[in-house]
Coordinates of C-alpha atoms in Angstrom, one line a residue:
M1 CA 104.7 63.9 117.6
R2 CA 107.7 66.0 116.8
W3 CA 106.7 66.0 113.1
V4 CA 103.2 67.3 114.0
N5 CA 104.6 70.1 116.1
Y6 CA 107.1 71.0 113.4
G7 CA 104.3 71.1 110.8
W8 CA 102.3 73.4 112.9
F9 CA 105.4 75.6 113.4
V10 CA 105.9 75.9 109.6
M11 CA 102.2 76.7 109.0
I12 CA 102.3 79.5 111.6
A13 CA 105.6 80.9 110.2
L14 CA 104.0 81.0 106.8
L15 CA 100.9 82.8 108.1
I16 CA 102.9 85.6 109.8
S17 CA 105.6 86.0 107.2
P18 CA 105.4 89.3 105.2
P19 CA 104.2 89.1 101.6
V20 CA 107.5 88.8 99.9
V21 CA 108.4 86.8 96.8
F22 CA 111.8 86.0 95.2
A23 CA 111.7 87.7 91.9
I24 CA 113.4 85.6 89.2
H25 CA 113.9 86.6 85.6
D26 CA 116.2 85.8 82.7
E27 CA 119.0 88.3 82.5
D28 CA 118.4 89.3 78.9
Q29 CA 118.1 92.9 77.6
G30 CA 114.5 94.1 77.6
P31 CA 112.8 96.3 75.1
E32 CA 113.8 100.0 74.8
K33 CA 110.1 101.0 74.6
F34 CA 106.8 99.7 76.0
G35 CA 103.8 101.6 74.7
R36 CA 104.2 105.2 75.9
Y37 CA 107.2 104.2 78.1
E38 CA 110.7 104.8 77.0
F39 CA 113.6 103.4 79.0
K40 CA 117.2 104.2 79.8
E41 CA 119.9 102.9 77.5
Q42 CA 121.5 99.7 78.9
D43 CA 125.1 99.6 77.6
I44 CA 126.4 96.4 79.2
K45 CA 129.8 96.7 77.6
A46 CA 130.4 100.2 79.1
A47 CA 129.0 98.9 82.5
T48 CA 131.3 95.9 82.4
D49 CA 134.4 97.9 81.4
A50 CA 133.8 100.3 84.3
C51 CA 133.1 97.5 86.8
E52 CA 135.5 96.3 89.4
A53 CA 133.9 93.0 90.2
G54 CA 136.6 91.5 92.4
G55 CA 136.3 88.1 90.8
K56 CA 132.5 88.0 91.3
P57 CA 129.8 88.2 88.6
G58 CA 129.7 91.4 86.7
P59 CA 126.7 93.5 85.5
E60 CA 123.6 91.7 84.4
F61 CA 120.5 93.3 82.8
V62 CA 117.6 94.5 84.9
P63 CA 114.3 94.0 83.1
T64 CA 112.8 97.1 81.6
V65 CA 109.5 95.1 81.5
R66 CA 108.6 92.5 84.0
D67 CA 105.3 90.5 83.9
N68 CA 104.1 92.7 81.1
E69 CA 104.6 95.8 83.2
P70 CA 107.1 98.7 82.7
N71 CA 109.8 99.1 85.3
L72 CA 109.2 102.7 86.3
A73 CA 112.6 103.0 87.9
L74 CA 114.2 102.6 84.4
L75 CA 112.2 105.2 82.7
K76 CA 114.4 107.5 80.6
D77 CA 114.0 110.5 83.0
A78 CA 113.9 108.6 86.3
T79 CA 116.7 109.6 88.7
A80 CA 118.1 108.2 91.9
E81 CA 119.1 110.0 95.1
A82 CA 120.3 108.9 98.6
S83 CA 121.0 110.3 102.0
S84 CA 124.6 109.0 101.7
Q85 CA 126.8 106.5 100.0
I86 CA 129.8 104.6 101.2
A87 CA 133.0 106.5 100.7
G88 CA 136.0 105.6 98.5
W89 CA 134.4 103.3 95.9
C90 CA 132.3 105.3 93.3
P91 CA 132.6 105.1 90.3
R92 CA 134.1 101.6 90.4
R93 CA 131.3 100.4 92.7
H94 CA 128.4 101.5 95.0
C95 CA 127.3 104.8 93.4
T96 CA 123.9 106.3 94.1
E97 CA 123.1 106.4 90.4
Y98 CA 123.6 102.7 90.3
L99 CA 120.3 102.3 92.1
N100 CA 118.5 102.5 88.8
D101 CA 121.2 102.1 86.1
G102 CA 119.7 99.0 84.7
F103 CA 122.3 96.5 85.9
Y104 CA 122.3 94.0 88.8
N105 CA 125.2 92.8 91.0
N106 CA 127.7 94.2 93.5
C107 CA 129.8 96.4 91.3
R108 CA 126.7 98.2 90.0
S109 CA 125.1 98.6 93.5
W110 CA 124.6 101.4 96.0
I111 CA 125.8 101.1 99.6
I112 CA 124.5 103.4 102.3
G113 CA 126.9 105.3 104.5
A114 CA 125.3 106.5 107.7
V115 CA 122.0 105.1 109.2
P116 CA 119.3 105.9 109.5
G117 CA 119.2 107.0 105.9
W118 CA 117.4 106.3 102.6
A119 CA 117.6 105.7 98.9
Q120 CA 114.9 106.7 96.5
V121 CA 113.9 107.0 92.8
D122 CA 112.1 109.9 91.3
I123 CA 109.9 108.4 88.5
G124 CA 109.5 111.8 87.0
D125 CA 105.7 112.0 87.2
V126 CA 102.9 110.6 89.3
A127 CA 102.1 107.0 88.6
N128 CA 100.2 104.1 90.2
V129 CA 102.6 101.9 92.2
N130 CA 101.9 98.6 94.0
R131 CA 105.2 96.7 94.3
I132 CA 109.0 97.2 94.3
I133 CA 111.8 94.7 93.8
F134 CA 115.3 94.8 95.2
G135 CA 118.0 92.7 96.7
S136 CA 121.6 92.9 98.1
D137 CA 123.3 91.0 95.3
H138 CA 121.3 89.4 92.5
S139 CA 124.1 86.9 91.6
Q140 CA 124.5 86.0 95.3
G141 CA 128.2 86.3 94.8
F142 CA 128.2 88.4 98.1
L143 CA 126.1 87.3 101.0
D144 CA 126.6 90.4 103.3
R145 CA 125.3 93.9 103.7
M146 CA 121.6 93.0 103.6
A147 CA 118.6 95.2 104.5
V148 CA 116.8 93.9 107.6
D149 CA 114.9 96.9 109.0
F150 CA 113.3 99.4 106.6
D151 CA 110.2 101.2 105.4
I152 CA 108.9 101.8 101.9
L153 CA 107.6 105.3 101.5
V154 CA 106.0 107.2 98.7
A155 CA 105.3 110.8 97.9
T156 CA 103.6 112.8 95.1
T157 CA 104.4 116.4 95.8
K158 CA 107.8 116.7 97.5
A159 CA 110.7 114.4 98.3
D160 CA 111.5 115.8 101.8
P161 CA 114.9 114.8 103.1
D162 CA 113.1 113.9 106.4
S163 CA 111.5 110.5 106.0
G164 CA 109.2 111.5 108.8
A165 CA 107.7 114.5 107.0
N166 CA 104.0 114.4 106.4
T167 CA 104.5 114.5 102.6
W168 CA 105.6 110.8 102.8
E169 CA 103.2 107.9 103.1
K170 CA 104.4 104.7 104.5
V171 CA 103.2 101.7 102.5
Y172 CA 105.3 98.9 103.9
T173 CA 107.4 98.0 106.9
H174 CA 110.0 95.2 107.1
K175 CA 111.7 93.9 110.2
G176 CA 113.4 90.6 110.6
D177 CA 114.4 88.5 107.6
A178 CA 117.5 89.8 105.8
V179 CA 116.9 90.7 102.1
S180 CA 119.7 88.9 100.2
E181 CA 118.1 87.7 96.9
T182 CA 116.2 89.9 94.5
T183 CA 112.9 90.1 96.3
E184 CA 109.4 91.5 95.6
F185 CA 107.5 93.6 98.1
T186 CA 103.8 94.2 97.4
F187 CA 101.4 96.7 98.9
D188 CA 98.0 98.3 98.0
D189 CA 97.8 100.6 94.9
V190 CA 99.0 104.1 95.7
E191 CA 99.9 107.2 93.7
A192 CA 103.6 108.1 93.8
R193 CA 106.3 110.1 92.1
W194 CA 109.0 109.3 94.6
V195 CA 109.6 105.9 96.0
R196 CA 112.0 105.6 99.0
I197 CA 113.5 102.8 101.0
H198 CA 114.2 104.3 104.5
I199 CA 116.8 102.1 106.2
R200 CA 116.8 102.3 110.0
T201 CA 119.7 99.9 110.9
N202 CA 122.7 98.1 109.5
A203 CA 125.1 100.7 108.2
G204 CA 126.6 99.5 104.9
T205 CA 123.4 98.0 103.6
R206 CA 123.6 97.3 99.9
I207 CA 120.9 97.6 97.2
D208 CA 122.0 96.5 93.8
E209 CA 118.9 97.8 91.9
L210 CA 115.5 99.3 92.8
E211 CA 112.7 98.2 90.5
I212 CA 109.2 99.9 90.6
Y213 CA 106.0 98.6 89.1
G214 CA 102.3 99.5 89.1
G215 CA 100.5 97.8 86.3
R216 CA 100.6 97.6 82.5
D217 CA 99.9 101.4 82.2
P218 CA 100.7 102.9 85.6
M219 CA 100.9 106.5 84.5
A220 CA 97.2 106.4 83.4
V221 CA 96.2 107.5 86.9
E222 CA 92.8 109.0 87.4
P223 CA 92.9 112.6 88.6
K224 CA 91.9 113.2 92.2
E225 CA 88.4 114.6 92.7
K226 CA 88.2 118.3 93.0
L227 CA 85.6 120.4 94.8
T228 CA 83.6 122.3 92.1
T229 CA 80.7 124.7 92.3
T230 CA 78.4 125.6 89.4
W231 CA 76.9 129.0 88.8
A232 CA 73.4 127.4 89.4
E233 CA 74.5 126.4 92.9
I234 CA 75.5 129.9 93.9
K235 CA 72.7 131.8 95.7
I236 CA 72.9 135.6 96.1
E237 CA 71.3 136.7 99.3

């Protein structure tokens, strides 16, 4: 009888769990270009030389292309911003620009200072987006500083510092399970230039890399419909 009850418990837990998936890949260097998309240079020697790993795994490549889709966060002109970063470590570790520098693991991570706060990537242009991937430490050398309570927000016209501004659209909310491993979060297709993780609790939360995806050619977005009037439709009284 206990086994039956446990089975039902597992089934219910699976049904109510958020749609997250651990995102595994081989840590090899990806292509520098993918169709129209050109990516940041990934100089692993320079990253390793600058890294203070503390005896844990050093930098590992983040994919420029995953599942035959370009990583928009690694586009050549994509930039990272944050509301704050932990003091006293950058550039050895935990810099804002390490959010999308193309390398996983603790010494190439960002850590937030005060909460609530946020980290975001500006893709550089509007694109279709439907999933992001991030974790606390890809190597799992450190099992602390995990995100537990956050929203995923997108914007097309303005990256307002206030995450509550009406220029932001909330596409995902996460509360509960701590995000330790590199994990995928999916949502409906949406247009976005800025993708933000707004962190509500847990000061010192670490993100070692933010990946952004939206399809094989996500910047081929259809223009929004515009109200147009032809001369034939204009009536002069």
